[in-house]
Tab-separated table of C-alpha atoms in Angstrom:
chain	number	residue	atom	x	y	z
S	7	VAL	CA	-45.425	-181.484	26.875
S	8	SER	CA	-48.192	-179.008	27.697
S	9	GLY	CA	-49.564	-181.279	30.413
S	10	LEU	CA	-46.245	-181.165	32.263
S	11	ALA	CA	-47.005	-177.592	33.343
S	12	GLU	CA	-49.631	-178.797	35.823
S	13	ILE	CA	-47.229	-181.447	37.124
S	14	ILE	CA	-44.503	-178.832	37.594
S	15	LYS	CA	-47.022	-176.550	39.313
S	16	ALA	CA	-47.651	-179.302	41.870
S	17	GLY	CA	-43.914	-179.466	42.464
S	18	PHE	CA	-43.597	-175.757	43.151
S	19	ILE	CA	-46.613	-175.463	45.441
S	20	ALA	CA	-46.269	-178.685	47.442
S	21	ASP	CA	-43.889	-181.454	46.334
S	22	PRO	CA	-40.303	-180.440	45.455
S	23	VAL	CA	-39.440	-184.071	44.656
S	24	ILE	CA	-41.325	-183.540	41.394
S	25	LEU	CA	-38.862	-180.800	40.483
S	26	ASP	CA	-35.906	-182.971	41.469
S	27	LEU	CA	-37.100	-185.801	39.208
S	28	ILE	CA	-37.524	-183.497	36.223
S	29	GLU	CA	-34.188	-181.772	36.770
S	30	ALA	CA	-32.477	-185.168	36.890
S	31	ASP	CA	-33.887	-186.272	33.518
S	32	PRO	CA	-35.861	-183.653	31.534
S	33	ALA	CA	-35.923	-185.794	28.389
S	34	GLY	CA	-37.368	-188.708	30.330
S	35	ALA	CA	-40.058	-186.449	31.771
S	36	ARG	CA	-41.062	-185.382	28.258
S	37	SER	CA	-41.257	-188.920	26.935
S	38	PRO	CA	-44.516	-190.900	27.267
S	39	ARG	CA	-42.277	-193.901	27.970
S	40	GLY	CA	-40.021	-192.070	30.403
S	41	PRO	CA	-39.303	-194.192	33.489
S	42	GLN	CA	-40.225	-191.444	35.952
S	43	LEU	CA	-43.406	-190.222	34.229
S	44	PRO	CA	-45.758	-192.515	36.203
S	45	GLU	CA	-44.204	-191.263	39.441
S	46	LEU	CA	-44.539	-187.639	38.321
S	47	ILE	CA	-48.203	-188.173	37.506
S	48	ARG	CA	-48.841	-189.996	40.781
S	49	ARG	CA	-47.220	-187.264	42.835
S	50	SER	CA	-49.045	-184.428	41.071
S	51	LEU	CA	-52.402	-186.180	41.479
S	52	GLN	CA	-51.640	-186.756	45.149
S	53	VAL	CA	-50.958	-183.038	45.620
S	54	LYS	CA	-54.282	-182.124	44.056
S	55	ALA	CA	-56.174	-184.776	46.011
S	56	ASP	CA	-54.654	-183.625	49.304
S	57	VAL	CA	-55.471	-179.969	48.618
S	58	VAL	CA	-59.051	-180.686	47.569
S	59	ALA	CA	-59.614	-182.985	50.554
S	60	ARG	CA	-58.624	-180.144	52.882
S	61	ASP	CA	-61.058	-177.746	51.204
S	62	LEU	CA	-64.069	-179.630	49.868
S	63	LYS	CA	-66.254	-176.501	49.825
S	64	GLU	CA	-63.628	-174.219	48.262
S	65	ALA	CA	-63.441	-172.009	51.319
S	66	GLY	CA	-59.919	-170.865	50.538
S	67	PRO	CA	-57.027	-173.362	50.771
S	68	ARG	CA	-57.847	-174.896	47.375
S	69	GLU	CA	-56.907	-171.542	45.856
S	70	ILE	CA	-53.255	-172.596	45.783
S	71	LEU	CA	-54.068	-174.836	42.792
S	72	ASN	CA	-54.464	-171.610	40.820
S	73	TYR	CA	-50.728	-170.949	40.892
S	74	GLY	CA	-49.881	-169.408	37.516
S	75	HIS	CA	-53.500	-169.424	36.388
S	76	THR	CA	-54.490	-165.757	36.788
S	77	LEU	CA	-52.212	-164.627	33.974
S	78	ALA	CA	-52.669	-167.948	32.152
S	79	HIS	CA	-56.421	-167.463	31.755
S	80	ALA	CA	-55.818	-163.937	30.475
S	81	ILE	CA	-53.280	-165.207	27.925
S	82	GLU	CA	-55.717	-167.864	26.710
S	83	ARG	CA	-58.502	-165.327	26.215
S	84	SER	CA	-56.269	-162.628	24.740
S	85	GLU	CA	-54.743	-165.099	22.275
S	86	ARG	CA	-58.197	-166.475	21.419
S	87	TYR	CA	-57.322	-169.922	22.769
S	88	THR	CA	-54.520	-170.533	20.284
S	89	TRP	CA	-52.221	-171.279	23.263
S	90	ARG	CA	-52.438	-174.663	24.966
S	91	HIS	CA	-53.467	-174.410	28.605
S	92	GLY	CA	-50.164	-175.741	29.912
S	93	GLU	CA	-48.194	-173.249	27.832
S	94	ALA	CA	-50.157	-170.368	29.339
S	95	VAL	CA	-49.781	-171.788	32.862
S	96	SER	CA	-46.025	-172.083	32.337
S	97	VAL	CA	-45.722	-168.378	31.541
S	98	GLY	CA	-48.134	-167.574	34.374
S	99	MET	CA	-45.949	-169.372	36.914
S	100	VAL	CA	-42.847	-167.448	35.868
S	101	PHE	CA	-44.831	-164.208	36.120
S	102	ALA	CA	-46.022	-165.164	39.620
S	103	ALA	CA	-42.460	-166.022	40.621
S	104	GLU	CA	-41.237	-162.644	39.374
S	105	LEU	CA	-44.029	-160.949	41.342
S	106	ALA	CA	-42.992	-162.786	44.496
S	107	ALA	CA	-39.344	-161.871	43.994
S	108	LEU	CA	-40.137	-158.200	43.415
S	109	ASP	CA	-42.311	-158.238	46.546
S	110	GLY	CA	-39.401	-159.617	48.577
S	111	ARG	CA	-40.951	-163.029	49.168
S	112	LEU	CA	-39.069	-165.414	46.873
S	113	PRO	CA	-35.298	-165.611	46.294
S	114	VAL	CA	-34.251	-164.797	42.737
S	115	GLU	CA	-32.598	-168.216	42.549
S	116	GLU	CA	-36.045	-169.807	42.712
S	117	VAL	CA	-37.254	-167.598	39.859
S	118	ALA	CA	-34.335	-168.876	37.814
S	119	ARG	CA	-35.301	-172.410	38.797
S	120	HIS	CA	-38.797	-171.833	37.409
S	121	ARG	CA	-37.338	-170.866	34.058
S	122	ALA	CA	-34.831	-173.706	34.022
S	123	VAL	CA	-37.318	-176.468	34.849
S	124	LEU	CA	-39.999	-175.236	32.461
S	125	THR	CA	-37.682	-174.641	29.511
S	126	SER	CA	-35.972	-178.003	30.062
S	127	VAL	CA	-39.208	-179.756	29.067
S	128	GLY	CA	-39.975	-177.407	26.186
S	129	LEU	CA	-42.488	-175.051	27.815
S	130	PRO	CA	-42.527	-171.283	27.120
S	131	VAL	CA	-41.569	-168.710	29.744
S	132	THR	CA	-42.260	-165.441	27.885
S	133	CYS	CA	-45.192	-163.603	26.345
S	134	ARG	CA	-45.235	-160.713	23.890
S	135	GLY	CA	-44.582	-157.379	25.543
S	136	ASP	CA	-47.249	-155.555	23.567
S	137	ARG	CA	-49.932	-157.828	25.060
S	138	TRP	CA	-49.707	-156.365	28.571
S	139	PRO	CA	-52.553	-153.772	28.441
S	140	ALA	CA	-55.015	-156.356	27.112
S	141	LEU	CA	-53.845	-158.991	29.587
S	142	LEU	CA	-54.253	-156.622	32.529
S	143	ASP	CA	-57.797	-155.729	31.461
S	144	THR	CA	-58.646	-159.410	31.094
S	145	MET	CA	-57.219	-160.322	34.496
S	146	ARG	CA	-59.429	-157.710	36.142
S	147	VAL	CA	-62.546	-159.614	35.078
S	148	ASP	CA	-61.145	-163.047	35.977
S	149	LYS	CA	-63.289	-165.182	38.281
S	150	LYS	CA	-60.570	-165.073	40.962
S	151	THR	CA	-60.640	-161.285	41.392
S	152	ARG	CA	-62.409	-159.797	44.389
S	153	GLY	CA	-64.204	-156.732	43.089
S	154	ALA	CA	-61.550	-154.927	41.065
S	155	ARG	CA	-58.736	-156.329	43.229
S	156	LEU	CA	-56.407	-158.821	41.632
S	157	ARG	CA	-55.265	-161.838	43.629
S	158	PHE	CA	-52.256	-163.963	42.770
S	159	ILE	CA	-51.027	-167.190	44.283
S	160	VAL	CA	-47.297	-166.678	44.813
S	161	LEU	CA	-44.543	-168.534	46.643
S	162	ASP	CA	-42.700	-167.531	49.780
S	163	ALA	CA	-40.512	-170.572	49.077
S	164	VAL	CA	-40.889	-173.779	47.116
S	165	GLY	CA	-43.729	-175.655	48.786
S	166	ARG	CA	-44.966	-172.537	50.635
S	167	PRO	CA	-47.684	-170.837	48.568
S	168	SER	CA	-49.400	-167.665	49.740
S	169	VAL	CA	-51.716	-164.960	48.401
S	170	LEU	CA	-50.596	-161.604	47.030
S	171	ALA	CA	-53.713	-159.415	47.015
S	172	ASP	CA	-54.119	-156.189	45.076
S	173	PRO	CA	-50.467	-155.695	44.065
S	174	ALA	CA	-49.474	-152.200	42.992
S	175	PRO	CA	-49.775	-151.517	39.235
S	176	GLU	CA	-46.079	-150.723	38.995
S	177	LEU	CA	-45.239	-154.097	40.587
S	178	LEU	CA	-47.385	-155.916	38.038
S	179	GLU	CA	-45.852	-154.010	35.159
S	180	ALA	CA	-42.318	-154.634	36.403
S	181	ALA	CA	-42.979	-158.369	36.734
S	182	TYR	CA	-44.435	-158.559	33.242
S	183	ALA	CA	-41.468	-156.653	31.828
S	184	ARG	CA	-39.261	-159.498	33.072
S	185	ILE	CA	-41.185	-162.103	31.064
S	186	ALA	CA	-41.903	-159.930	28.023
S	187	ALA	CA	-40.621	-160.939	24.606
S	188	PRO	CA	-40.464	-158.589	21.606
S	189	ALA	CA	-43.354	-158.724	19.156
S	190	PRO	CA	-42.322	-160.643	16.023
S	191	GLU	CA	-41.130	-158.563	13.107
S	192	PRO	CA	-43.389	-158.717	10.039
S	193	GLU	CA	-42.029	-160.931	7.293
S	194	PRO	CA	-41.742	-159.698	3.683
S	195	GLY	CA	-45.192	-159.549	2.172
S	196	GLY	CA	-46.798	-158.654	5.476
S	197	ARG	CA	-46.930	-162.109	7.073
S	198	SER	CA	-46.433	-162.311	10.817
S	199	GLY	CA	-43.600	-164.327	12.288
S	200	GLU	CA	-46.180	-166.348	14.248
S	201	PRO	CA	-47.404	-169.584	12.618
S	202	ARG	CA	-50.848	-169.257	11.115
S	203	ARG	CA	-53.236	-171.735	12.694
S	204	VAL	CA	-55.252	-174.008	10.390
S	205	LEU	CA	-57.841	-176.610	11.362
S	206	VAL	CA	-57.867	-179.898	9.435
S	207	LEU	CA	-61.188	-181.620	10.129
S	208	SER	CA	-62.245	-185.089	8.998
S	209	GLY	CA	-65.640	-186.736	9.315
S	210	PRO	CA	-67.091	-190.221	9.826
S	211	ASN	CA	-65.239	-193.443	9.031
S	212	LEU	CA	-61.988	-191.667	8.173
S	213	GLY	CA	-60.432	-193.037	11.346
S	214	ARG	CA	-60.410	-196.405	9.560
S	215	LEU	CA	-58.173	-195.270	6.729
S	216	GLY	CA	-55.646	-197.921	5.799
S	217	SER	CA	-58.033	-200.797	6.455
S	218	ARG	CA	-61.228	-199.416	4.937
S	219	GLU	CA	-61.599	-200.268	1.225
S	220	PRO	CA	-57.913	-199.624	0.428
S	221	GLY	CA	-58.607	-199.897	-3.291
S	222	ILE	CA	-60.613	-196.687	-3.015
S	223	TYR	CA	-59.137	-194.877	-0.031
S	224	GLY	CA	-55.533	-196.103	-0.113
S	225	THR	CA	-53.337	-197.787	2.463
S	226	THR	CA	-52.267	-194.691	4.400
S	227	SER	CA	-53.649	-194.787	7.947
S	228	TYR	CA	-55.391	-191.810	9.501
S	229	ALA	CA	-52.542	-191.415	12.005
S	230	GLU	CA	-50.051	-191.254	9.125
S	231	LEU	CA	-52.218	-188.719	7.298
S	232	ALA	CA	-52.463	-186.544	10.400
S	233	GLU	CA	-48.693	-186.601	10.937
S	234	THR	CA	-48.061	-185.777	7.266
S	235	CYS	CA	-50.393	-182.780	7.519
S	236	ARG	CA	-48.622	-181.518	10.631
S	237	SER	CA	-45.175	-181.991	9.079
S	238	LEU	CA	-46.128	-180.156	5.904
S	239	GLY	CA	-47.677	-177.435	8.018
S	240	LYS	CA	-44.356	-176.831	9.768
S	241	GLU	CA	-42.604	-176.550	6.409
S	242	LEU	CA	-45.216	-174.038	5.259
S	243	GLY	CA	-45.184	-171.966	8.449
S	244	LEU	CA	-48.601	-173.217	9.559
S	245	ASP	CA	-49.730	-174.475	12.962
S	246	VAL	CA	-51.877	-177.391	11.777
S	247	ASP	CA	-54.462	-178.642	14.279
S	248	VAL	CA	-55.727	-182.045	13.046
S	249	ARG	CA	-59.038	-183.380	14.388
S	250	ARG	CA	-61.448	-186.162	13.443
S	251	SER	CA	-64.924	-187.146	14.587
S	252	ASP	CA	-67.749	-189.483	13.590
S	253	ASP	CA	-70.116	-187.072	15.375
S	254	GLU	CA	-71.873	-184.410	13.297
S	255	ALA	CA	-72.411	-182.178	16.343
S	256	GLU	CA	-68.712	-182.189	17.216
S	257	LEU	CA	-67.735	-181.201	13.675
S	258	ILE	CA	-70.261	-178.354	13.811
S	259	HIS	CA	-68.800	-177.187	17.123
S	260	TRP	CA	-65.304	-177.103	15.588
S	261	LEU	CA	-66.578	-175.147	12.580
S	262	HIS	CA	-68.146	-172.611	14.933
S	263	GLU	CA	-64.794	-172.340	16.724
S	264	ALA	CA	-63.066	-171.697	13.394
S	265	ALA	CA	-65.607	-169.018	12.499
S	266	ASP	CA	-65.224	-167.285	15.872
S	267	LEU	CA	-61.420	-167.280	15.598
S	268	ALA	CA	-61.241	-166.586	11.834
S	269	LEU	CA	-59.285	-169.801	11.281
S	270	PRO	CA	-58.830	-171.316	7.808
S	271	VAL	CA	-60.133	-174.873	7.549
S	272	VAL	CA	-59.454	-177.992	5.507
S	273	LEU	CA	-62.632	-180.091	5.769
S	274	ASN	CA	-63.348	-183.644	4.660
S	275	PRO	CA	-67.053	-184.000	5.529
S	276	ALA	CA	-67.094	-187.664	4.414
S	277	ALA	CA	-70.667	-189.015	4.173
S	278	PHE	CA	-72.057	-185.789	5.659
S	279	THR	CA	-71.106	-184.217	2.310
S	280	HIS	CA	-74.286	-185.393	0.648
S	281	TYR	CA	-77.032	-184.578	3.114
S	282	SER	CA	-75.929	-182.652	6.222
S	283	TYR	CA	-77.549	-179.252	5.944
S	284	ALA	CA	-76.554	-178.614	9.545
S	285	LEU	CA	-72.895	-178.996	8.563
S	286	ARG	CA	-73.528	-176.891	5.448
S	287	ASP	CA	-74.971	-174.070	7.579
S	288	ALA	CA	-71.943	-174.195	9.889
S	289	VAL	CA	-69.591	-173.939	6.897
S	290	ALA	CA	-71.601	-170.983	5.572
S	291	GLN	CA	-70.687	-169.032	8.731
S	292	ARG	CA	-66.972	-169.215	7.942
S	293	THR	CA	-64.905	-166.058	8.354
S	294	ALA	CA	-61.809	-167.431	6.587
S	295	PRO	CA	-61.265	-169.747	3.613
S	296	LEU	CA	-62.481	-173.319	3.917
S	297	ILE	CA	-61.378	-175.961	1.429
S	298	GLU	CA	-63.462	-179.101	1.066
S	299	VAL	CA	-61.346	-182.176	0.368
S	300	HIS	CA	-62.053	-185.793	-0.557
S	301	LEU	CA	-59.774	-188.750	-1.124
S	302	SER	CA	-61.758	-190.349	-3.941
S	303	ASN	CA	-63.336	-188.960	-7.112
S	304	PRO	CA	-67.074	-188.861	-6.379
S	305	HIS	CA	-68.129	-188.545	-9.999
S	306	ALA	CA	-66.540	-191.907	-10.773
S	307	ARG	CA	-68.615	-193.572	-8.058
S	308	GLU	CA	-72.259	-194.160	-7.107
S	309	PRO	CA	-74.779	-191.488	-8.171
S	310	PHE	CA	-75.673	-190.544	-4.585
S	311	ARG	CA	-72.080	-189.373	-4.111
S	312	HIS	CA	-72.247	-186.885	-6.972
S	313	ARG	CA	-73.970	-184.167	-4.945
S	314	SER	CA	-72.356	-182.058	-2.229
S	315	VAL	CA	-74.312	-179.678	-0.022
S	316	ILE	CA	-70.955	-178.325	1.223
S	317	SER	CA	-69.368	-177.247	-2.077
S	318	PRO	CA	-71.623	-174.203	-2.662
S	319	VAL	CA	-70.479	-172.582	0.596
S	320	ALA	CA	-66.812	-173.711	0.563
S	321	SER	CA	-63.984	-171.648	-0.914
S	322	GLY	CA	-63.024	-174.535	-3.163
S	323	THR	CA	-62.917	-178.309	-3.440
S	324	ILE	CA	-60.068	-180.742	-4.078
S	325	ALA	CA	-61.017	-184.360	-4.736
S	326	GLY	CA	-59.755	-187.604	-6.191
S	327	LEU	CA	-56.071	-187.193	-5.320
S	328	GLY	CA	-55.935	-189.412	-2.257
S	329	THR	CA	-54.117	-187.939	0.713
S	330	ASP	CA	-52.585	-185.340	-1.605
S	331	SER	CA	-55.994	-183.650	-1.570
S	332	TYR	CA	-55.275	-182.584	2.018
S	333	LEU	CA	-51.729	-181.489	1.216
S	334	LEU	CA	-52.745	-179.386	-1.777
S	335	ALA	CA	-55.354	-177.673	0.374
S	336	LEU	CA	-52.730	-176.808	2.990
S	337	ARG	CA	-50.413	-175.436	0.306
S	338	SER	CA	-53.241	-173.257	-0.955
S	339	LEU	CA	-53.895	-171.889	2.538
S	340	ALA	CA	-50.185	-171.170	3.033
S	341	GLY	CA	-50.346	-168.342	0.486
S	342	PRO	CA	-51.142	-164.723	1.426
S	343	ASP	CA	-52.889	-164.708	4.797
S	344	PRO	CA	-56.505	-165.595	4.008
S	345	ARG	CA	-57.689	-163.764	7.117
S	346	ALA	CA	-56.761	-160.558	5.293
S	347	GLY	CA	-59.568	-161.273	2.849
S	348	ALA	CA	-57.866	-163.272	0.094
S	349	GLU	CA	-59.482	-166.469	-1.124
S	350	PRO	CA	-57.310	-169.337	-2.360
S	351	ALA	CA	-57.059	-169.967	-6.048
S	352	ALA	CA	-59.477	-172.422	-7.630
S	353	ALA	CA	-58.379	-175.948	-6.863
S	354	PRO	CA	-58.144	-178.869	-9.268
S	355	GLY	CA	-60.427	-181.849	-9.113
S	356	ALA	CA	-63.550	-179.989	-7.979
S	357	GLY	CA	-66.169	-182.385	-6.735
S	358	ALA	CA	-67.481	-183.909	-3.575
S	359	ASP	CA	-66.972	-187.087	-1.702
S	360	ARG	CA	-64.738	-188.511	0.942
């Protein structure tokens, strides 16, 4: 769904047929098997190719591809990249449309069309009202500013983009007020109404679950495990981001990301468990709980699997319970917000292996 924002952007700046196709069948546009999706993709790519071909050296005309992006980049940075790019662009386009309407350029009916098209495919059109001061500060240092002057791509009509340079502060504030949503009320116990983001990271060979030694690792595929983790996350009020890599460097990069954003982590290091001091040092930098998980019981297997270099720097370890090891870890992280300093309770089955 997030990727549809860039397709819709192409419709607003250059090809209204894109908007017509989505309005005719929003569900089909959302579906990977939707009959019009190939045509939507083709048209959006053609828009970008035409714009770039007219401005190979980025002298100016290519700037229209930034429609919605000035606020979008600020949202991404302010929210510490917990928003998907397309979600931020969606809100940014509605903000730009409101700016254009307030400046007398765009009919209010076209602002309403922005909201209708974007919401019909499941994209957001609001941002928290209390974020505005931080977003404004962030926009002022965006790469598209000229000195301290903000520049926005806006529409004079669908298919007619233009530049709004250095808009008055009161105009910016009024436009943001029209897309502002109330901050979520705290839930009992101090938890925010926003889902808590958790990374679930898996290491080498786990992509072959279901076919790899099923007597040890079970018959559940990795895709099924990932979907189960996401589904349980929704039940628990968590935004579960599931990732897997056979590459040690990529896992380290993700652990650095988690440390920078104070994200809790469920980590199955797989074979890296036993010897990767680089992975161990990345885990040691954690700023939120990290639970090491393994499908099998390492102490019932070969001697080389008995040692974990990860366990000493993890919050806890759950092993030997198959895919339930992941689910128990998520349930542990769904307790009081671990970013407030709490560590999860000791987990059963402490040990180390994949």
